[in-house]
Coordinates of C-alpha atoms in Angstrom, one line a residue:
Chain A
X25 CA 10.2 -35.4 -11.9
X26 CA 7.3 -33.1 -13.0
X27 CA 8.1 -32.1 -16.8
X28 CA 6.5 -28.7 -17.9
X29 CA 6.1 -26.6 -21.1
X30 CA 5.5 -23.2 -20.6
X31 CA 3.2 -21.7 -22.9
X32 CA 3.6 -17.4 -23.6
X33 CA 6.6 -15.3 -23.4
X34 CA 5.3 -12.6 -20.9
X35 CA 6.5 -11.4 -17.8
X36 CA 4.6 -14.1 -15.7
X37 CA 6.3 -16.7 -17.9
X38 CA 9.7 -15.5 -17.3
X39 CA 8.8 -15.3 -13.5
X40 CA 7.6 -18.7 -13.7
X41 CA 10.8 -20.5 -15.5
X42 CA 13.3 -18.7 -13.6
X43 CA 11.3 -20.4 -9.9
X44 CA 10.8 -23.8 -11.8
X45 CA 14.9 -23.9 -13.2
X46 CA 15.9 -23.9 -9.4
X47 CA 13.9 -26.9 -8.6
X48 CA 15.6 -30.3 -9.4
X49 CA 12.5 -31.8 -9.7
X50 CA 11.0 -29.7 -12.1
X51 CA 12.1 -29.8 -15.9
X52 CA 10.9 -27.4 -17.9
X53 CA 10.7 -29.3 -21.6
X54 CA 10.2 -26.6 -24.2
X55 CA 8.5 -23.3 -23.7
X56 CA 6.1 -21.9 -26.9
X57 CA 5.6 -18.6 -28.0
X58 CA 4.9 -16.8 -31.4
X59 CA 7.3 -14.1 -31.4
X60 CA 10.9 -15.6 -32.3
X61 CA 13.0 -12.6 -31.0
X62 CA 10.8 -12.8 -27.3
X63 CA 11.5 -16.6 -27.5
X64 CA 15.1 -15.9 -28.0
X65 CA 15.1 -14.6 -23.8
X66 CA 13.8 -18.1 -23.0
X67 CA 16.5 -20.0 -24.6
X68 CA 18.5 -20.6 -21.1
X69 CA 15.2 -22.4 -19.7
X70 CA 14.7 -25.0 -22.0
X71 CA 13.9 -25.6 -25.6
X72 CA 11.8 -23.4 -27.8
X73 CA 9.3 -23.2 -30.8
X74 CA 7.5 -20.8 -32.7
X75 CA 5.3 -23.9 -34.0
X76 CA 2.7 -25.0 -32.5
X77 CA 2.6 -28.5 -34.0
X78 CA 6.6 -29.3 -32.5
X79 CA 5.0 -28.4 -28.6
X80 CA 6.4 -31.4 -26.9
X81 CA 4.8 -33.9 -24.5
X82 CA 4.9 -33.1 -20.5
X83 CA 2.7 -33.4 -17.3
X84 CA 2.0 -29.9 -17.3
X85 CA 1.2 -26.8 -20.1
X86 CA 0.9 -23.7 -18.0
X87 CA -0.8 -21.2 -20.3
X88 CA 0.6 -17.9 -19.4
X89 CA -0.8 -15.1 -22.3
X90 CA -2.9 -12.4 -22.0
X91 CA -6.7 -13.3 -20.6
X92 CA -8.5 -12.9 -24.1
X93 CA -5.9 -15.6 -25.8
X94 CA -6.8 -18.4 -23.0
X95 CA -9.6 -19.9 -25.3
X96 CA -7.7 -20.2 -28.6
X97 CA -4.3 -20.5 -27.1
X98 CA -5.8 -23.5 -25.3
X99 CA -7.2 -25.2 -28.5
X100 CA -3.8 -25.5 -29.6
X101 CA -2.9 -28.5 -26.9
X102 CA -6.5 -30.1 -27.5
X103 CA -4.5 -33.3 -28.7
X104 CA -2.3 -33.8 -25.7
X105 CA -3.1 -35.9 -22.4
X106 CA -0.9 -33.8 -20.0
X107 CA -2.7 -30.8 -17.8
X108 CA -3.7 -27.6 -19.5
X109 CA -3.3 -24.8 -16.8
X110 CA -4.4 -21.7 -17.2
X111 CA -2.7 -19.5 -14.9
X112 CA -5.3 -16.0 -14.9
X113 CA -6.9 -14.8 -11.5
X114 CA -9.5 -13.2 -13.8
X115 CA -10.7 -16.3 -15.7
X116 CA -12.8 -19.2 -15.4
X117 CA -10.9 -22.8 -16.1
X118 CA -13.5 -23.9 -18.4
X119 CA -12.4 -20.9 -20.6
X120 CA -9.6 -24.1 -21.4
X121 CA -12.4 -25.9 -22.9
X122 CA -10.5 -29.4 -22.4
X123 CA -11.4 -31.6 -20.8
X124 CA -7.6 -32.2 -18.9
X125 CA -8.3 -28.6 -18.0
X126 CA -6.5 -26.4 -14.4
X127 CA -5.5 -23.4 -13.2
X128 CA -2.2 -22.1 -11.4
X129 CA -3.1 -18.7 -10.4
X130 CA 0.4 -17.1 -8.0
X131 CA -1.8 -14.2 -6.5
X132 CA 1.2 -11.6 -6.8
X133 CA 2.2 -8.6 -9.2
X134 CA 5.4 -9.6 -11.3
X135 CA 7.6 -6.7 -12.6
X136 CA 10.2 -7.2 -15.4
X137 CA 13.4 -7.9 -14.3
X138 CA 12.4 -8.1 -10.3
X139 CA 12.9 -11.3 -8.8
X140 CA 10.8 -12.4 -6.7
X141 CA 10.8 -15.2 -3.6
X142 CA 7.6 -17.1 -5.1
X143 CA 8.2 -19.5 -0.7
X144 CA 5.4 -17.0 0.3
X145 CA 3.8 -16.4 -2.6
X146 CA 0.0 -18.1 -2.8
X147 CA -0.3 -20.0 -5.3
X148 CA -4.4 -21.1 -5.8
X149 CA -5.1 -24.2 -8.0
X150 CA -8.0 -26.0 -9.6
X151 CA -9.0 -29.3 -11.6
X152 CA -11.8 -30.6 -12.4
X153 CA -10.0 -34.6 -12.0
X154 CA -8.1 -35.1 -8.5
X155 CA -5.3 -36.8 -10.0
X156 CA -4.5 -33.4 -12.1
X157 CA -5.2 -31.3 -8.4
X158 CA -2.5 -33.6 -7.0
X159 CA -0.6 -32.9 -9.7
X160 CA -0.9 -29.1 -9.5
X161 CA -0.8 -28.5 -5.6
X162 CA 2.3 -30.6 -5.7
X163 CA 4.4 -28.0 -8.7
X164 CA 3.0 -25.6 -6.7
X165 CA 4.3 -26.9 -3.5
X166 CA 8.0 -27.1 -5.1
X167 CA 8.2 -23.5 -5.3
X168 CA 5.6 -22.2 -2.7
X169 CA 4.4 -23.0 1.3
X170 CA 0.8 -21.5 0.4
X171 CA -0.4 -23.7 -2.0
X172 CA -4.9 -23.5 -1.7
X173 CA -7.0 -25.1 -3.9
X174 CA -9.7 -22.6 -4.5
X175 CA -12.9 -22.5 -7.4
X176 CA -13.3 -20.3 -10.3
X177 CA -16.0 -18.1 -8.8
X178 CA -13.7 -17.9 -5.3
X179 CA -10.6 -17.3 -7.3
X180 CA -12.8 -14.4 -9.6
X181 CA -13.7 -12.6 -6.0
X182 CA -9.9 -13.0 -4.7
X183 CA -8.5 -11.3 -8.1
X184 CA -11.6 -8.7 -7.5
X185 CA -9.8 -8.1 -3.6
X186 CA -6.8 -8.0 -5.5
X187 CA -7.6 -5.4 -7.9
X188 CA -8.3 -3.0 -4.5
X189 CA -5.6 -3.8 -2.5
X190 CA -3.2 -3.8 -5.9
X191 CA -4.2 -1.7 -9.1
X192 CA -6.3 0.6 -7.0
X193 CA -3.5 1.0 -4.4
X194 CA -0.9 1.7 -6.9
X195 CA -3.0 4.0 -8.3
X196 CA -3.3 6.2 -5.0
X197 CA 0.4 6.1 -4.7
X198 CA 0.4 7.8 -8.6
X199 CA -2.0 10.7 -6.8
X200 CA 0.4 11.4 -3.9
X201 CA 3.6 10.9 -6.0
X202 CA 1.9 13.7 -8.4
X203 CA 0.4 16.2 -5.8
X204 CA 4.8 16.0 -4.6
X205 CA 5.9 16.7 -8.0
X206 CA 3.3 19.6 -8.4
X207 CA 5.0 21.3 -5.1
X208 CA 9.1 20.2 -6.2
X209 CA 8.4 18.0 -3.3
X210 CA 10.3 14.3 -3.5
X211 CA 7.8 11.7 -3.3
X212 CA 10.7 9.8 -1.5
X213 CA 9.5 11.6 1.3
X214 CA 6.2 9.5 1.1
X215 CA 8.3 6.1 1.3
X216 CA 8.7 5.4 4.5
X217 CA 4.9 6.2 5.2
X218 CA 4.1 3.7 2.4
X219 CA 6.3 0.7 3.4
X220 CA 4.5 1.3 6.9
X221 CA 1.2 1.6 5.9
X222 CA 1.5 -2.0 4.1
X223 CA 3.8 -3.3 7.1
X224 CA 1.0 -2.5 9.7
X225 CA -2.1 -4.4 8.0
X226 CA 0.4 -7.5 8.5
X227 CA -0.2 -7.2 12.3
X228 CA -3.5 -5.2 12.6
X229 CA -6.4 -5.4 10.4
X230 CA -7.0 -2.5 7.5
X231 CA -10.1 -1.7 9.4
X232 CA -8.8 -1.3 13.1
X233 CA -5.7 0.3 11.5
X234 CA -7.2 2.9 9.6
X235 CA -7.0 6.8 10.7
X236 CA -6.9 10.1 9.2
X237 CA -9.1 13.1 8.8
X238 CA -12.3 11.1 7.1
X239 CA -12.0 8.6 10.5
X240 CA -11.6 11.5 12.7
X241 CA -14.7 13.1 10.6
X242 CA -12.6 16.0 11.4
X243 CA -14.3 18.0 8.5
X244 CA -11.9 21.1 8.9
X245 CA -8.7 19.5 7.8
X246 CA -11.2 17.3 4.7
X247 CA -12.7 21.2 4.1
X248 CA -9.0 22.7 3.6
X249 CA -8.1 19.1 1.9
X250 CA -10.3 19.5 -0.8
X251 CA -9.6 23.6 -1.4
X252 CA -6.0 22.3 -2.1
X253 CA -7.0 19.7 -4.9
X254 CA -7.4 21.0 -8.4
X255 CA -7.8 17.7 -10.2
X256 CA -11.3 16.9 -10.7
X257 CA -10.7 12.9 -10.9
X258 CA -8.9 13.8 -7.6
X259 CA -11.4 15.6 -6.1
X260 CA -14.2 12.9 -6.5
X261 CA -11.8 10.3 -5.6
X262 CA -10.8 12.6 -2.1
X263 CA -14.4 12.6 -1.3
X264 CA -15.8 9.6 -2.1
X265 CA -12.6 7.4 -0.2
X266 CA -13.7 10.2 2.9
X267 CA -17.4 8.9 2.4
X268 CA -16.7 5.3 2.4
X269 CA -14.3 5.8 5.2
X270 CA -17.7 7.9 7.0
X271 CA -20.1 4.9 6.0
X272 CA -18.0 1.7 7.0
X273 CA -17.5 3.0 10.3
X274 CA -21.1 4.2 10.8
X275 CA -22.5 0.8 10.0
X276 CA -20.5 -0.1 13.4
X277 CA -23.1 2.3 15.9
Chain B
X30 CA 22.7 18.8 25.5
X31 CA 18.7 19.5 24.0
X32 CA 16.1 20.1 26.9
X33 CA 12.5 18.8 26.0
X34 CA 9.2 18.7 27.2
X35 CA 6.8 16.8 25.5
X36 CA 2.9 18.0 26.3
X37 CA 0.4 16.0 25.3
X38 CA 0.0 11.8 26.0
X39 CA -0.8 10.5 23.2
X40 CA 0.3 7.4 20.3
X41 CA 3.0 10.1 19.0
X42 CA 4.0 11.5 22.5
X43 CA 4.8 8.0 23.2
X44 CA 6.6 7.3 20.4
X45 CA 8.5 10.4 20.5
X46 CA 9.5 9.8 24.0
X47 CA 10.7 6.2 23.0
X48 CA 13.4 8.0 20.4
X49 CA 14.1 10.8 22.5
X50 CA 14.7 8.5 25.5
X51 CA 17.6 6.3 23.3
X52 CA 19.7 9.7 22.4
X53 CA 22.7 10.5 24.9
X54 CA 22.2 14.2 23.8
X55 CA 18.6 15.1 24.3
X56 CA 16.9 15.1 27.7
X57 CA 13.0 14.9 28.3
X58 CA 12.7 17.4 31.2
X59 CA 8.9 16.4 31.5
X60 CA 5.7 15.5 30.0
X61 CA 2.7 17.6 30.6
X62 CA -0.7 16.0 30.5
X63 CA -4.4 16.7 31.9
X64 CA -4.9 13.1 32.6
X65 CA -3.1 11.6 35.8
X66 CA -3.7 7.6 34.8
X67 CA -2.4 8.2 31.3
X68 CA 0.3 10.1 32.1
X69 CA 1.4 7.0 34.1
X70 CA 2.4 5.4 31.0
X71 CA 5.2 8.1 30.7
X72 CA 6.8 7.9 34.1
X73 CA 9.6 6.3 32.5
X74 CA 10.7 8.7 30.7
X75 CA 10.7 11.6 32.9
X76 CA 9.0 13.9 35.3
X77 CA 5.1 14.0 34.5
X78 CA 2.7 16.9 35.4
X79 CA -1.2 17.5 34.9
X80 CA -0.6 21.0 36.1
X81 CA 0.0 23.4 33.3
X82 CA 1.6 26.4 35.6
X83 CA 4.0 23.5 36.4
X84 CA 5.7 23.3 32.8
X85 CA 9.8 23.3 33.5
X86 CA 12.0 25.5 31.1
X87 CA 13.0 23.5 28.0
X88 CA 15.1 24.3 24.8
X89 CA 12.2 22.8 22.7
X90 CA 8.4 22.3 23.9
X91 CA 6.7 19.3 21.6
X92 CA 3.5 20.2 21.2
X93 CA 1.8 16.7 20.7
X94 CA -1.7 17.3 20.8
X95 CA -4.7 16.9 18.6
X96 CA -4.9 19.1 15.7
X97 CA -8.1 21.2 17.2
X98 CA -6.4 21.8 20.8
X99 CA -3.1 23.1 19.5
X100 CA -3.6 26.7 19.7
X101 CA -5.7 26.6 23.0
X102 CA -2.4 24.1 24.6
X103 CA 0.0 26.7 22.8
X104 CA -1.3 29.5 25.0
X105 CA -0.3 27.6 28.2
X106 CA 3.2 28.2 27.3
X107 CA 2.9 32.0 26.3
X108 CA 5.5 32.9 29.1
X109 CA 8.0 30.5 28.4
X110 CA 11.1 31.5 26.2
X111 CA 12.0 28.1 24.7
X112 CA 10.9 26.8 21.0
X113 CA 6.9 25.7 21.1
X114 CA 6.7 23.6 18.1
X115 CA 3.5 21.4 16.8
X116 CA 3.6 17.8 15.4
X117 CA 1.1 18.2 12.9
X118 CA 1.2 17.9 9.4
X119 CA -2.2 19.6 8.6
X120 CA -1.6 22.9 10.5
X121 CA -0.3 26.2 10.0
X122 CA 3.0 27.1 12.0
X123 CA 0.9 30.4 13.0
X124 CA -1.8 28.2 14.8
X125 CA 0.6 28.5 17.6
X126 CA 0.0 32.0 18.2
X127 CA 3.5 32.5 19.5
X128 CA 6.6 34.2 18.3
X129 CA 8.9 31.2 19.0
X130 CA 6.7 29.0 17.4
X131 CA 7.7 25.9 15.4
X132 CA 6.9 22.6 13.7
X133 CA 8.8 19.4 14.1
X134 CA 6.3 17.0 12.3
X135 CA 7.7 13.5 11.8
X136 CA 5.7 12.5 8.5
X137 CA 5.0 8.5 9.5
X138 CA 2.1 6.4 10.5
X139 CA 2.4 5.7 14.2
X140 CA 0.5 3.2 15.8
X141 CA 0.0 2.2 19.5
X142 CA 2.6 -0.5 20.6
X143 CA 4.3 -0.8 17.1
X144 CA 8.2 0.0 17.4
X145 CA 9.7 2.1 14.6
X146 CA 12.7 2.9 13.3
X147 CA 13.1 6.7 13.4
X148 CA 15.9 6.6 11.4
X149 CA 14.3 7.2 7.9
X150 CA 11.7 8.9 8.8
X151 CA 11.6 12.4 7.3
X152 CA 11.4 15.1 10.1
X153 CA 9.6 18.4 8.7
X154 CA 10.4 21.5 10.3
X155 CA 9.7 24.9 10.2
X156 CA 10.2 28.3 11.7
X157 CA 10.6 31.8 11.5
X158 CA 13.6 32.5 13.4
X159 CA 16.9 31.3 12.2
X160 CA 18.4 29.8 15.9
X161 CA 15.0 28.1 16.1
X162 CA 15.0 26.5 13.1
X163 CA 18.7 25.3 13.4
X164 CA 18.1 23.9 16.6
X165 CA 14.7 21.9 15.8
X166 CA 16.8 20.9 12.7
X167 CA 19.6 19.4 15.0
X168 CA 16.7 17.3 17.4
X169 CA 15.6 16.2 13.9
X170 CA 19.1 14.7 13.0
X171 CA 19.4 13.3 16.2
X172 CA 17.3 10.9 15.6
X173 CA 16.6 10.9 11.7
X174 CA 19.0 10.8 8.8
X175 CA 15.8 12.6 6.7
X176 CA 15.6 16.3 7.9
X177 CA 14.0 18.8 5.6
X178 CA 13.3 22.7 5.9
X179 CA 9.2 22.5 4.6
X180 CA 7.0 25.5 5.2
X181 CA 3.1 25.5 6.3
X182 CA 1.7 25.7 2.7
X183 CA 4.3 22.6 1.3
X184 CA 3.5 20.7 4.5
X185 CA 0.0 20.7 4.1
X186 CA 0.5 19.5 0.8
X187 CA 1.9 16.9 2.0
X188 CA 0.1 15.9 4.4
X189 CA -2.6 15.5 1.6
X190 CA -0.5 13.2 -0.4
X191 CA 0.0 11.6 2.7
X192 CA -3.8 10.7 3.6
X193 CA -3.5 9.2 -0.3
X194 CA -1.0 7.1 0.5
X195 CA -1.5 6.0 3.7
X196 CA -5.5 6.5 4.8
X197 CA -6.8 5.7 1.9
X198 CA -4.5 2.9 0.9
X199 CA -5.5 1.3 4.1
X200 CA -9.6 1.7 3.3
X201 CA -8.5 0.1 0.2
X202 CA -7.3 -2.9 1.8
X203 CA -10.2 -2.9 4.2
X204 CA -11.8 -3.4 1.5
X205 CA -9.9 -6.2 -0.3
X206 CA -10.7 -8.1 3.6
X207 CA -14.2 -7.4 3.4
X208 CA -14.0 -9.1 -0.1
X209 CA -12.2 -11.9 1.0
X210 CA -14.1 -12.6 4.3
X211 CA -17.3 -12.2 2.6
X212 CA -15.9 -15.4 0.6
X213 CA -14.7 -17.3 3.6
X214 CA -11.3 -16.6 2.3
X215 CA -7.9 -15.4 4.0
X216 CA -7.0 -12.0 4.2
X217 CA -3.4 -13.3 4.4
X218 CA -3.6 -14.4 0.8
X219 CA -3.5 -10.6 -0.1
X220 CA -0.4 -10.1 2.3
X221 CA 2.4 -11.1 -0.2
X222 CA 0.7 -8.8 -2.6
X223 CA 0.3 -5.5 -0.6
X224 CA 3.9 -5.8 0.7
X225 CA 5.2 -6.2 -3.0
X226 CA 2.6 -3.5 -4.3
X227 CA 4.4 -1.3 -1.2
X228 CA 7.9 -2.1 -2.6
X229 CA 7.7 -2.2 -5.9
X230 CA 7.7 1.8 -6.1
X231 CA 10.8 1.9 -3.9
X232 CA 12.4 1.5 -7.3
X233 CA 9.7 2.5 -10.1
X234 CA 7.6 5.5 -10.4
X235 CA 3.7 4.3 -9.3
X236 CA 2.8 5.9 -12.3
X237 CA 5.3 3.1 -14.4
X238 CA 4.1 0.3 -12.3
X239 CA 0.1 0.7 -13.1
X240 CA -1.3 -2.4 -14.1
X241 CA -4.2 -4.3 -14.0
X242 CA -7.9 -4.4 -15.9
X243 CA -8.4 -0.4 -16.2
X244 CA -4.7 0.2 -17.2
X245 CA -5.1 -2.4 -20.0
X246 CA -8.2 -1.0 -20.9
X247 CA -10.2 -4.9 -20.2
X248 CA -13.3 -3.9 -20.1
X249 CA -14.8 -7.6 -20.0
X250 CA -13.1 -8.2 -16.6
X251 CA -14.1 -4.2 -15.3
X252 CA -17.6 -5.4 -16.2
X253 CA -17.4 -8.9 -14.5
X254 CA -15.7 -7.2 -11.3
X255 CA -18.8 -4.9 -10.9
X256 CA -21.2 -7.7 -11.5
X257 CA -19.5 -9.3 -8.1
X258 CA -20.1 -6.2 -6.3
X259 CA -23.0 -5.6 -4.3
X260 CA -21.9 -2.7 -1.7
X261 CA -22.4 0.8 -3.4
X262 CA -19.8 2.3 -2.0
X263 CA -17.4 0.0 -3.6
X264 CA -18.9 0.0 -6.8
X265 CA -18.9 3.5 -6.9
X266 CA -14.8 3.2 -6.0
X267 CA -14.3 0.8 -8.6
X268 CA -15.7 2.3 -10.8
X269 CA -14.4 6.2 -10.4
X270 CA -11.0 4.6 -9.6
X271 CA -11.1 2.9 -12.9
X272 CA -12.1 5.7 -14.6
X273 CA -9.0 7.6 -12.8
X274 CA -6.7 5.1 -14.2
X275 CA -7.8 5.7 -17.8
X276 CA -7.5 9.4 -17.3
X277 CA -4.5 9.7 -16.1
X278 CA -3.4 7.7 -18.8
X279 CA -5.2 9.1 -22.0
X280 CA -3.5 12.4 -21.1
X281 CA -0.2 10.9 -22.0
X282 CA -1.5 10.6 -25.8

């Protein structure tokens, strides 16, 4: 039995004790958080306290607050002997500054109130001591089948691949859902294409799959393209995408 | 019964065919091509020709051709009285150069060898007789359940949204691999991520789901993500896509 307080009330936390509550051999023991009334969603996982001195002994703290609190939130379990995992694509472990210190990063983007089948989510651990690794890969193996151990600075350059191929994706998807709202079009009418686009790079990679006008370099339709945008952010966005499109396949001649 | 041909031999020709093929009601009377090994490929699905003074008569010619050659391939069928209609989202309906002119564009990603379903795909059609437009309307829900009346100036619109969401998506996650190879790591450990990404605004607005460092304003991880990144290209799309994010945010205040 792997025993587990969860430390933070956030979305990932909520994620993380509604997988670990379906495994038998999981227990979560207590999860902490600050704000009594965000505790109060938490109560069907376990126990839970607003005081830090009452957080209860278990293998395993997974520390899942905002990136800034890591440090401090961290200094709070200085005195106990079980792991201290962060669980933050973004930051280093020794941010933990324990000695007992890990991280148990689940490279995925958790909505409220979505649930989520964490089988194929990865989930990338690290420990300085190999008995706490062990640990780690094996809670992450109760709930996932890609389980990679994987280094800060690896882990940083993974959340930096995220960021593209997440934030920066969903922030395309903003663009066209506006330039259909501008014309009373439905950006429904965009789904299908966007379920594809992400379906194909499962078979064929981003860079053999890609098309479209900058590909092409057919300037015409990128000339009329740009005539049509009014936005300035999306107007240096349309042609710089075009221009990176232009230079990565140049680089192949 | 719906009499087709289909001129032109390429990915969408194909996939067109495919759909046509499987509906009781609509028969491909030919396909029209220039090259005889390519055509080849389309044998099974009816009579081919490479001889343009060949065309048979046909309720509906699909004019499946790239962008540049459509009105030059239109003109071979200036004698013929059925509906010539292009496939192309970036292109005036008056590119045809005909009076039974006509756009059946089926707005989707369509790659070689990959089956989709037609099904909820939108069909875009346009023209400017009545009886034309009725009947291009009826091959649309022959084989989609997403038919809509869009005109050249809406469509093109679309189609820009479109290159958002599906051309430069995918650089984006070219991208994210480049990353992740550059770092000896799996591009399947993004895979769970894009797919959710993808579905996620299935049932929230993009422009709800934003997340990540630029959303939140975290500008210690912005600055540690462009310290990672030596390509200028993709510093220059971090950064301006970063800078997009906080735009399109601060006009909410």
């Amino acid at each position: 039995m792997l025993t587990i307080v969860i430390i933070g009330t956030g979305n990932l936390a909520e994620h993380l004790c509604r997988v670990f509550s379906s495994v038998d051999s999981i227990a979560i023991v207590q999860i902490y958080g600050r704000n009594t009334e965000t505790l109060k969603r938490f109560s069907g996982y376990g126990t839970t306290t607003t005081d830090s001195a009452k957080i209860k002994d278990a293998d395993i703290y997974l520390v899942a607050v905002s990136d800034n609190s890591i440090p401090s939130v961290s200094q709070l379990l200085s005195e106990k002997s079980g792991i201290i995992a962060h669980t933050s694509g973004a930051i280093e472990m020794d941010a933990i500054g324990l000695d007992n210190c890990g991280v148990f990063y689940p490279l995925q983007t958790f909505t409220k109130g979505k649930l989520l089948d964490f089988t194929s989510i990865p989930i990338c651990v690290e420990s300085k001591q190999n008995s706490a690794l062990d640990t780690l890969k094996k809670l992450g193996s109760l709930i996932s089948e890609n389980v990679y151990e994987i280094n800060s600075d690896k882990r940083k350059r993974l959340h930096l691949a995220a960021v593209f191929a997440n934030n920066f994706t969903n922030h395309l998807y903003s663009i066209s859902e506006k330039i259909c709202q501008e014309e009373g079009l439905s950006f429904a009418l965009l789904q299908p294409l966007i379920q594809e686009t992400a379906e194909k790079v499962l078979s064929i990679s981003p860079r053999e799959a890609q098309t479209g006008p900058a590909r092409r370099g057919d300037k015409k339709t990128i000339e009329s393209h740009l005539n049509l945008l009014k936005d300035k952010k999306q107007t240096e966005l349309y042609t710089l995408l075009s221009e990176a499109i232009k230079t990565m396949y140049e680089e192949e001649l």
